[in-house]
Amino acid sequence: MADQPLVAFPSRAELIEEYDIITEEDIEGIKDALEEGRMADAASKIMENLQAMENARLDIAVTGESGSGKSSFVNAIRGLGDEDNGSAATGVVETTLKPTPYPHPKHPNVTVWDLPGIGTPDFKSNTYLEQVNFSHYDFFILIASERFKTNHARLAQEIQRQGKRFYFVRSKVDADLEATKKRRPHAYDEEGILRQIRENCRACLEAEEVASPRIFLLSNWELSKYDFVLLEETLERELPGHKRHTFLLALPNISLGILRKKKEALQKQIWKLATVSCGVAAVPIPGLSVACDVTILIKSLSEYRRSFGLDDDSLQKLAEKVGKPVEELKEVVKSPLAKEISRDVVLKMLTKAGGGALMMVEYLASTLPLFGSLAAGGISFGTTYYMLWSSLNEVADDAHNVLIKAFESDV
């Protein structure tokens, strides 16, 4: 089998990493059930975890002074333009009068909150956190479009004092670069200018007694440039495991690196889904296993298409962004999953996947002896694992090709 996946149940440390939303007692239960071949018990525990992960909320607070570009950032991080349906209102004066939730259009359990500007008459820094319901958010993005001031520093210190994380974002650096290029075209040095902006931001914050501030330079219009990748990596590293998964899948598909991380995150779920399938297959109810497999596959394959931006709406928005006909982007999409995911399509795929699934079962039986004694369960595990693994590879390859076609480069 080409690109044959290596199947190995995780170690206890890996289980803890992936299952930080449930107790260590439950983790031990999953581990024991897997080792002893009690697949139905393992499947039940894993299903609980998958549902908990699916329902895990991520609430991101974005704040700063009025006119700093925070509403545009709220839109950009959700993959929207300022004129798209569901976008946050933007303007040159303060347009946010109360904490306003903006759900992610494809991942509704992710909400980006546009908070009122700090330092406005109605929102003073000393009472700000109480006014905006501080405890509701997972972390804070503090945005400035020029320099960070006393209000930013005081707010950061209070957020830190109350035990939450914050990140400074210096927005509109593209405008600064363009203005400098027009004023001094011969002496223009992009890296030097960015370094100067970063050092100036750090000096302003350190003067306000903010120790070792982390500053990320961004453009809301070209999110893939400057420090967005660094910000993404920092958030990914510092979020709890289950929220890290939610965060990754909700990221806009603006680089090959993000596509790779999404693929890796979804690959980690495959063994769990296949184990659920295996556990159900052990229950002696006619038709139950097939119904379960079809349900798992429809739901997972739909998530793959949505997360990689291969649905019609996402492709249309990308085409408009890069100024190309959407048909050009669709030409490089080869997987049938990008067009339709239905019960009939999945049943046909299951029939065609028989050979590959059988090879997977043989591979499992030779490397994991417990599957030899779980005939129906082993076959169900192998089929589901093979289907998800091969389909994820296809969809990820299509997303890779679409991004390269859109930007005509290895972004």
Short mmCIF file of C-alpha atoms in Angstrom, two decimals:
data_model
loop_
_atom_site.label_atom_id
_atom_site.label_comp_id
_atom_site.label_asym_id
_atom_site.label_seq_id
_atom_site.Cartn_x
_atom_site.Cartn_y
_atom_site.Cartn_z
CA MET A 1 0.00 0.00 0.00
CA ALA A 2 1.51 3.35 -1.04
CA ASP A 3 2.28 5.74 1.78
CA GLN A 4 1.19 3.05 4.26
CA PRO A 5 0.47 4.60 7.66
CA LEU A 6 2.34 3.34 10.67
CA VAL A 7 -0.14 2.41 13.40
CA ALA A 8 0.99 2.55 17.00
CA PHE A 9 -1.06 3.21 20.08
CA PRO A 10 0.28 6.20 22.02
CA SER A 11 2.40 6.06 25.14
CA ARG A 12 1.02 7.28 28.45
CA ALA A 13 2.84 10.63 28.01
CA GLU A 14 1.31 11.05 24.55
CA LEU A 15 -2.14 10.21 25.88
CA ILE A 16 -1.77 12.87 28.56
CA GLU A 17 -0.67 15.38 25.90
CA GLU A 18 -3.65 14.63 23.67
CA TYR A 19 -6.21 14.12 26.45
CA ASP A 20 -5.57 17.03 28.78
CA ILE A 21 -9.30 17.71 28.83
CA ILE A 22 -10.03 14.50 30.80
CA THR A 23 -8.72 13.05 34.04
CA GLU A 24 -5.60 10.91 34.46
CA GLU A 25 -7.88 8.12 35.76
CA ASP A 26 -9.72 8.09 32.43
CA ILE A 27 -6.40 8.15 30.57
CA GLU A 28 -5.28 5.07 32.49
CA GLY A 29 -8.60 3.40 31.65
CA ILE A 30 -8.09 3.98 27.91
CA LYS A 31 -4.51 2.73 28.07
CA ASP A 32 -5.46 -0.43 29.99
CA ALA A 33 -8.40 -1.20 27.71
CA LEU A 34 -6.22 -0.86 24.60
CA GLU A 35 -3.50 -3.08 26.04
CA GLU A 36 -5.98 -5.76 27.17
CA GLY A 37 -7.99 -5.78 23.94
CA ARG A 38 -11.20 -4.40 25.48
CA MET A 39 -11.92 -2.28 22.42
CA ALA A 40 -15.55 -1.47 23.31
CA ASP A 41 -14.42 0.04 26.64
CA ALA A 42 -11.61 1.98 24.96
CA ALA A 43 -13.98 3.18 22.23
CA SER A 44 -16.46 4.50 24.79
CA LYS A 45 -13.79 6.52 26.63
CA ILE A 46 -12.29 7.80 23.38
CA MET A 47 -15.71 8.85 22.08
CA GLU A 48 -16.23 10.90 25.24
CA ASN A 49 -12.87 12.58 24.65
CA LEU A 50 -13.58 13.30 20.99
CA GLN A 51 -16.90 14.89 21.89
CA ALA A 52 -15.25 16.97 24.61
CA MET A 53 -12.56 18.11 22.16
CA GLU A 54 -15.16 18.92 19.53
CA ASN A 55 -17.06 21.05 22.05
CA ALA A 56 -13.94 22.75 23.45
CA ARG A 57 -14.39 26.51 23.26
CA LEU A 58 -11.72 29.04 22.43
CA ASP A 59 -12.44 32.69 23.24
CA ILE A 60 -9.88 35.21 21.98
CA ALA A 61 -10.04 38.83 23.18
CA VAL A 62 -8.72 41.56 20.88
CA THR A 63 -8.31 45.05 22.24
CA GLY A 64 -6.33 48.26 21.82
CA GLU A 65 -6.88 51.95 21.29
CA SER A 66 -9.50 53.13 18.81
CA GLY A 67 -8.26 53.20 15.22
CA SER A 68 -5.52 50.62 15.83
CA GLY A 69 -6.98 48.06 13.41
CA LYS A 70 -8.33 45.64 16.00
CA SER A 71 -11.63 45.06 14.18
CA SER A 72 -9.77 44.35 10.95
CA PHE A 73 -7.59 41.87 12.87
CA VAL A 74 -10.76 40.19 14.23
CA ASN A 75 -11.82 39.71 10.61
CA ALA A 76 -8.43 38.65 9.25
CA ILE A 77 -7.81 35.98 11.89
CA ARG A 78 -11.18 34.45 10.93
CA GLY A 79 -10.33 34.51 7.21
CA LEU A 80 -12.76 37.34 6.41
CA GLY A 81 -12.45 40.70 4.69
CA ASP A 82 -13.94 43.86 6.20
CA GLU A 83 -16.88 43.72 3.77
CA ASP A 84 -17.72 40.03 4.11
CA ASN A 85 -20.89 38.81 5.82
CA GLY A 86 -20.28 38.35 9.53
CA SER A 87 -17.32 40.73 9.63
CA ALA A 88 -16.68 43.15 12.48
CA ALA A 89 -17.48 46.79 11.73
CA THR A 90 -14.41 48.91 11.03
CA GLY A 91 -13.82 52.64 10.86
CA VAL A 92 -11.46 55.51 11.64
CA VAL A 93 -13.28 56.23 14.91
CA GLU A 94 -14.17 53.78 17.71
CA THR A 95 -16.91 51.51 16.36
CA THR A 96 -16.94 48.93 19.19
CA LEU A 97 -19.06 50.10 22.13
CA LYS A 98 -19.27 46.81 24.06
CA PRO A 99 -17.59 43.39 23.96
CA THR A 100 -18.86 41.90 20.71
CA PRO A 101 -18.51 38.18 19.84
CA TYR A 102 -17.65 37.14 16.30
CA PRO A 103 -17.89 33.36 15.81
CA HIS A 104 -15.55 31.75 13.31
CA PRO A 105 -17.57 31.12 10.11
CA LYS A 106 -16.38 27.50 9.77
CA HIS A 107 -15.61 26.63 13.43
CA PRO A 108 -18.38 28.10 15.62
CA ASN A 109 -16.77 26.97 18.89
CA VAL A 110 -14.02 29.54 18.19
CA THR A 111 -15.08 33.10 18.99
CA VAL A 112 -12.97 36.22 18.51
CA TRP A 113 -14.16 39.05 20.75
CA ASP A 114 -13.82 42.64 19.57
CA LEU A 115 -13.44 44.62 22.80
CA PRO A 116 -13.99 48.38 23.15
CA GLY A 117 -10.90 50.52 22.76
CA ILE A 118 -8.92 51.15 25.93
CA GLY A 119 -8.53 54.73 27.05
CA THR A 120 -11.88 55.91 25.67
CA PRO A 121 -14.13 57.97 27.99
CA ASP A 122 -16.31 54.93 28.84
CA PHE A 123 -13.44 52.46 29.29
CA LYS A 124 -10.58 53.52 31.56
CA SER A 125 -7.63 51.16 32.01
CA ASN A 126 -8.10 50.77 35.79
CA THR A 127 -11.64 49.34 35.42
CA TYR A 128 -11.38 47.96 31.90
CA LEU A 129 -10.99 44.24 32.64
CA GLU A 130 -13.99 44.19 34.95
CA GLN A 131 -16.10 46.02 32.36
CA VAL A 132 -15.28 43.57 29.57
CA ASN A 133 -15.77 40.38 31.66
CA PHE A 134 -12.08 39.42 31.90
CA SER A 135 -12.55 35.81 33.07
CA HIS A 136 -14.39 34.79 29.89
CA TYR A 137 -11.34 34.87 27.57
CA ASP A 138 -8.52 32.38 27.03
CA PHE A 139 -5.95 35.03 26.10
CA PHE A 140 -5.66 38.65 25.00
CA ILE A 141 -4.26 40.31 21.88
CA LEU A 142 -3.26 43.94 22.60
CA ILE A 143 -3.01 45.95 19.39
CA ALA A 144 -1.37 49.29 18.63
CA SER A 145 -0.87 50.90 15.21
CA GLU A 146 1.84 53.37 16.26
CA ARG A 147 3.46 53.00 19.66
CA PHE A 148 2.40 51.20 22.81
CA LYS A 149 1.36 53.59 25.55
CA THR A 150 0.67 53.65 29.29
CA ASN A 151 -2.83 52.21 28.79
CA HIS A 152 -1.43 49.14 27.02
CA ALA A 153 1.20 48.60 29.72
CA ARG A 154 -1.25 48.91 32.62
CA LEU A 155 -3.69 46.55 30.96
CA ALA A 156 -0.94 43.97 30.27
CA GLN A 157 0.28 44.14 33.86
CA GLU A 158 -3.23 43.57 35.20
CA ILE A 159 -3.86 40.67 32.80
CA GLN A 160 -0.59 39.11 33.93
CA ARG A 161 -1.41 39.70 37.59
CA GLN A 162 -4.67 37.81 37.14
CA GLY A 163 -2.91 34.82 35.58
CA LYS A 164 -3.73 35.03 31.87
CA ARG A 165 -1.56 35.40 28.80
CA PHE A 166 -1.35 38.42 26.52
CA TYR A 167 0.45 39.22 23.26
CA PHE A 168 1.38 42.63 21.86
CA VAL A 169 0.60 43.11 18.16
CA ARG A 170 1.94 46.13 16.29
CA SER A 171 -0.44 46.50 13.34
CA LYS A 172 -0.26 48.41 10.04
CA VAL A 173 3.47 47.83 9.54
CA ASP A 174 2.77 47.55 5.80
CA ALA A 175 1.62 51.19 5.82
CA ASP A 176 4.78 52.24 7.67
CA LEU A 177 6.96 50.42 5.15
CA GLU A 178 5.13 51.94 2.19
CA ALA A 179 5.37 55.45 3.61
CA THR A 180 9.10 55.06 4.28
CA LYS A 181 9.67 53.68 0.80
CA LYS A 182 8.03 56.75 -0.72
CA ARG A 183 9.99 59.17 1.46
CA ARG A 184 13.39 57.46 1.14
CA PRO A 185 13.34 55.15 -1.88
CA HIS A 186 17.14 54.92 -2.18
CA ALA A 187 17.82 54.19 1.48
CA TYR A 188 14.86 51.82 1.89
CA ASP A 189 15.75 48.75 4.01
CA GLU A 190 12.70 46.67 4.96
CA GLU A 191 14.45 44.49 7.54
CA GLY A 192 16.10 47.52 9.12
CA ILE A 193 12.77 49.37 9.37
CA LEU A 194 11.01 46.36 10.92
CA ARG A 195 13.82 45.99 13.43
CA GLN A 196 13.54 49.68 14.32
CA ILE A 197 9.76 49.41 14.82
CA ARG A 198 10.19 46.35 17.03
CA GLU A 199 12.91 47.99 19.14
CA ASN A 200 10.85 51.16 19.54
CA CYS A 201 7.81 49.15 20.72
CA ARG A 202 9.96 47.24 23.19
CA ALA A 203 11.53 50.43 24.54
CA CYS A 204 8.10 52.06 25.07
CA LEU A 205 6.79 49.04 26.99
CA GLU A 206 9.94 48.57 29.08
CA ALA A 207 9.76 52.27 30.01
CA GLU A 208 6.31 51.46 31.42
CA GLU A 209 7.84 48.58 33.44
CA VAL A 210 6.60 45.72 31.25
CA ALA A 211 9.35 43.10 31.54
CA SER A 212 10.55 41.27 28.39
CA PRO A 213 7.52 42.15 26.22
CA ARG A 214 6.81 39.88 23.24
CA ILE A 215 5.89 41.97 20.20
CA PHE A 216 4.58 40.72 16.86
CA LEU A 217 4.53 42.92 13.76
CA LEU A 218 1.54 42.30 11.47
CA SER A 219 -0.42 43.52 8.49
CA ASN A 220 -4.14 42.79 8.55
CA TRP A 221 -4.16 42.85 4.74
CA GLU A 222 -1.23 40.48 4.24
CA LEU A 223 -1.51 38.20 7.24
CA SER A 224 1.07 35.70 5.99
CA LYS A 225 3.83 38.34 6.08
CA TYR A 226 6.00 39.62 8.92
CA ASP A 227 5.44 37.97 12.35
CA PHE A 228 2.15 36.12 11.94
CA VAL A 229 3.83 32.71 11.72
CA LEU A 230 5.78 33.51 14.90
CA LEU A 231 2.57 34.57 16.68
CA GLU A 232 0.82 31.40 15.52
CA GLU A 233 3.69 29.20 16.74
CA THR A 234 3.75 30.98 20.10
CA LEU A 235 0.00 30.53 20.64
CA GLU A 236 0.17 26.91 19.51
CA ARG A 237 2.95 26.24 22.02
CA GLU A 238 1.26 27.96 24.95
CA LEU A 239 -2.36 26.82 24.57
CA PRO A 240 -3.57 23.63 26.33
CA GLY A 241 -3.61 20.57 24.04
CA HIS A 242 -7.35 20.42 23.32
CA LYS A 243 -7.55 24.17 22.64
CA ARG A 244 -4.39 24.00 20.51
CA HIS A 245 -6.22 21.53 18.24
CA THR A 246 -9.22 23.86 17.99
CA PHE A 247 -6.97 26.87 17.30
CA LEU A 248 -4.99 25.13 14.55
CA LEU A 249 -8.05 23.99 12.61
CA ALA A 250 -9.56 27.48 12.73
CA LEU A 251 -6.46 29.25 11.34
CA PRO A 252 -6.81 30.83 7.88
CA ASN A 253 -5.03 28.77 5.21
CA ILE A 254 -2.38 31.33 4.32
CA SER A 255 0.78 29.22 4.25
CA LEU A 256 1.99 25.71 3.48
CA GLY A 257 3.24 25.50 7.06
CA ILE A 258 -0.27 25.96 8.45
CA LEU A 259 -1.63 23.34 6.04
CA ARG A 260 1.04 20.89 7.23
CA LYS A 261 0.18 21.48 10.89
CA LYS A 262 -3.52 20.98 10.23
CA LYS A 263 -2.77 17.69 8.53
CA GLU A 264 -0.63 16.54 11.46
CA ALA A 265 -3.33 17.53 13.98
CA LEU A 266 -6.00 15.61 12.08
CA GLN A 267 -3.74 12.58 11.64
CA LYS A 268 -3.52 12.31 15.44
CA GLN A 269 -7.29 11.80 15.58
CA ILE A 270 -7.40 8.90 13.12
CA TRP A 271 -6.46 6.11 15.52
CA LYS A 272 -9.11 7.33 17.97
CA LEU A 273 -11.86 7.30 15.34
CA ALA A 274 -10.76 3.88 14.08
CA THR A 275 -10.83 2.53 17.64
CA VAL A 276 -14.41 3.79 18.06
CA SER A 277 -15.30 1.97 14.83
CA CYS A 278 -13.58 -1.18 16.10
CA GLY A 279 -15.44 -1.05 19.42
CA VAL A 280 -18.83 -0.68 17.75
CA ALA A 281 -18.06 -3.59 15.39
CA ALA A 282 -17.74 -5.85 18.43
CA VAL A 283 -21.42 -5.19 19.34
CA PRO A 284 -23.59 -7.98 17.79
CA ILE A 285 -26.27 -5.78 16.23
CA PRO A 286 -26.72 -6.23 12.44
CA GLY A 287 -25.89 -3.11 10.44
CA LEU A 288 -24.69 -1.12 13.46
CA SER A 289 -21.00 -1.21 12.46
CA VAL A 290 -21.61 -0.01 8.90
CA ALA A 291 -23.89 2.78 10.11
CA CYS A 292 -21.26 3.87 12.62
CA ASP A 293 -18.44 3.77 10.05
CA VAL A 294 -20.45 5.82 7.55
CA THR A 295 -21.32 8.40 10.22
CA ILE A 296 -17.68 8.69 11.34
CA LEU A 297 -16.47 9.05 7.76
CA ILE A 298 -19.06 11.64 6.69
CA LYS A 299 -18.34 13.78 9.73
CA SER A 300 -14.54 13.49 9.48
CA LEU A 301 -14.33 13.98 5.71
CA SER A 302 -16.58 17.05 5.96
CA GLU A 303 -14.23 18.44 8.60
CA TYR A 304 -11.23 17.82 6.35
CA ARG A 305 -12.81 19.72 3.47
CA ARG A 306 -13.87 22.58 5.74
CA SER A 307 -10.56 22.89 7.59
CA PHE A 308 -8.52 22.92 4.38
CA GLY A 309 -10.79 25.47 2.69
CA LEU A 310 -11.92 23.28 -0.23
CA ASP A 311 -15.63 24.08 0.05
CA ASP A 312 -17.09 26.31 -2.67
CA ASP A 313 -17.41 29.37 -0.44
CA SER A 314 -13.77 29.23 0.70
CA LEU A 315 -12.46 28.70 -2.83
CA GLN A 316 -14.54 31.63 -4.11
CA LYS A 317 -13.19 33.96 -1.42
CA LEU A 318 -9.61 32.90 -2.13
CA ALA A 319 -10.13 33.45 -5.87
CA GLU A 320 -11.45 36.95 -5.23
CA LYS A 321 -8.54 37.72 -2.91
CA VAL A 322 -5.89 36.78 -5.50
CA GLY A 323 -7.84 38.10 -8.50
CA LYS A 324 -8.23 34.80 -10.34
CA PRO A 325 -11.25 32.92 -11.69
CA VAL A 326 -12.35 30.30 -9.19
CA GLU A 327 -12.29 27.73 -12.02
CA GLU A 328 -8.47 28.03 -12.11
CA LEU A 329 -8.25 26.99 -8.47
CA LYS A 330 -10.76 24.17 -8.90
CA GLU A 331 -8.70 22.75 -11.78
CA VAL A 332 -5.99 21.56 -9.36
CA VAL A 333 -8.47 19.89 -7.00
CA LYS A 334 -8.45 16.16 -7.72
CA SER A 335 -10.19 14.56 -4.73
CA PRO A 336 -13.90 13.82 -5.22
CA LEU A 337 -14.36 14.76 -1.55
CA ALA A 338 -14.00 18.42 -2.45
CA LYS A 339 -17.20 18.24 -4.49
CA GLU A 340 -19.63 16.12 -2.48
CA ILE A 341 -19.66 14.20 0.79
CA SER A 342 -22.81 12.12 1.23
CA ARG A 343 -23.82 8.69 2.45
CA ASP A 344 -23.87 7.31 -1.11
CA VAL A 345 -20.41 8.70 -1.89
CA VAL A 346 -18.96 7.27 1.33
CA LEU A 347 -20.54 3.83 0.73
CA LYS A 348 -18.99 3.74 -2.75
CA MET A 349 -15.63 4.73 -1.29
CA LEU A 350 -15.90 1.96 1.32
CA THR A 351 -16.53 -0.58 -1.44
CA LYS A 352 -13.58 0.63 -3.52
CA ALA A 353 -11.32 0.80 -0.47
CA GLY A 354 -11.66 -2.92 0.21
CA GLY A 355 -8.21 -3.82 -1.11
CA GLY A 356 -6.37 -1.12 0.75
CA ALA A 357 -8.32 -1.82 3.93
CA LEU A 358 -7.53 -5.53 3.70
CA MET A 359 -3.82 -4.72 3.41
CA MET A 360 -4.18 -2.50 6.46
CA VAL A 361 -5.84 -5.33 8.44
CA GLU A 362 -3.05 -7.73 7.45
CA TYR A 363 -0.50 -5.15 8.52
CA LEU A 364 -2.29 -4.65 11.85
CA ALA A 365 -2.56 -8.38 12.49
CA SER A 366 1.18 -8.80 11.98
CA THR A 367 2.20 -5.88 14.21
CA LEU A 368 -0.62 -5.72 16.80
CA PRO A 369 -1.65 -9.28 17.72
CA LEU A 370 -4.82 -8.24 19.53
CA PHE A 371 -6.47 -7.52 16.15
CA GLY A 372 -6.13 -11.16 15.14
CA SER A 373 -8.56 -12.09 17.91
CA LEU A 374 -11.00 -9.28 17.14
CA ALA A 375 -11.96 -10.35 13.64
CA ALA A 376 -14.86 -7.98 12.93
CA GLY A 377 -13.39 -5.19 15.04
CA GLY A 378 -10.00 -5.48 13.39
CA ILE A 379 -11.53 -5.27 9.92
CA SER A 380 -13.59 -2.23 10.94
CA PHE A 381 -10.53 -0.54 12.48
CA GLY A 382 -8.44 -1.20 9.37
CA THR A 383 -11.12 0.04 7.00
CA THR A 384 -11.81 3.26 8.89
CA TYR A 385 -8.11 3.95 9.46
CA TYR A 386 -7.24 3.40 5.80
CA MET A 387 -10.15 5.52 4.56
CA LEU A 388 -9.39 8.45 6.83
CA TRP A 389 -5.63 8.31 6.25
CA SER A 390 -5.86 8.16 2.45
CA SER A 391 -8.66 10.76 2.26
CA LEU A 392 -6.76 13.18 4.52
CA ASN A 393 -3.70 12.83 2.28
CA GLU A 394 -5.79 13.57 -0.82
CA VAL A 395 -7.49 16.63 0.66
CA ALA A 396 -4.24 18.01 2.12
CA ASP A 397 -2.50 17.59 -1.26
CA ASP A 398 -5.35 19.45 -2.97
CA ALA A 399 -5.15 22.31 -0.45
CA HIS A 400 -1.38 22.48 -1.01
CA ASN A 401 -1.87 22.71 -4.80
CA VAL A 402 -4.66 25.28 -4.48
CA LEU A 403 -2.49 27.58 -2.35
CA ILE A 404 0.44 27.35 -4.77
CA LYS A 405 -1.89 27.99 -7.73
CA ALA A 406 -3.47 30.97 -5.97
CA PHE A 407 -0.22 32.73 -5.10
CA GLU A 408 1.98 31.21 -7.82
CA SER A 409 4.68 30.48 -5.23
CA ASP A 410 5.56 28.21 -2.31
CA VAL A 411 3.95 30.45 0.33
#
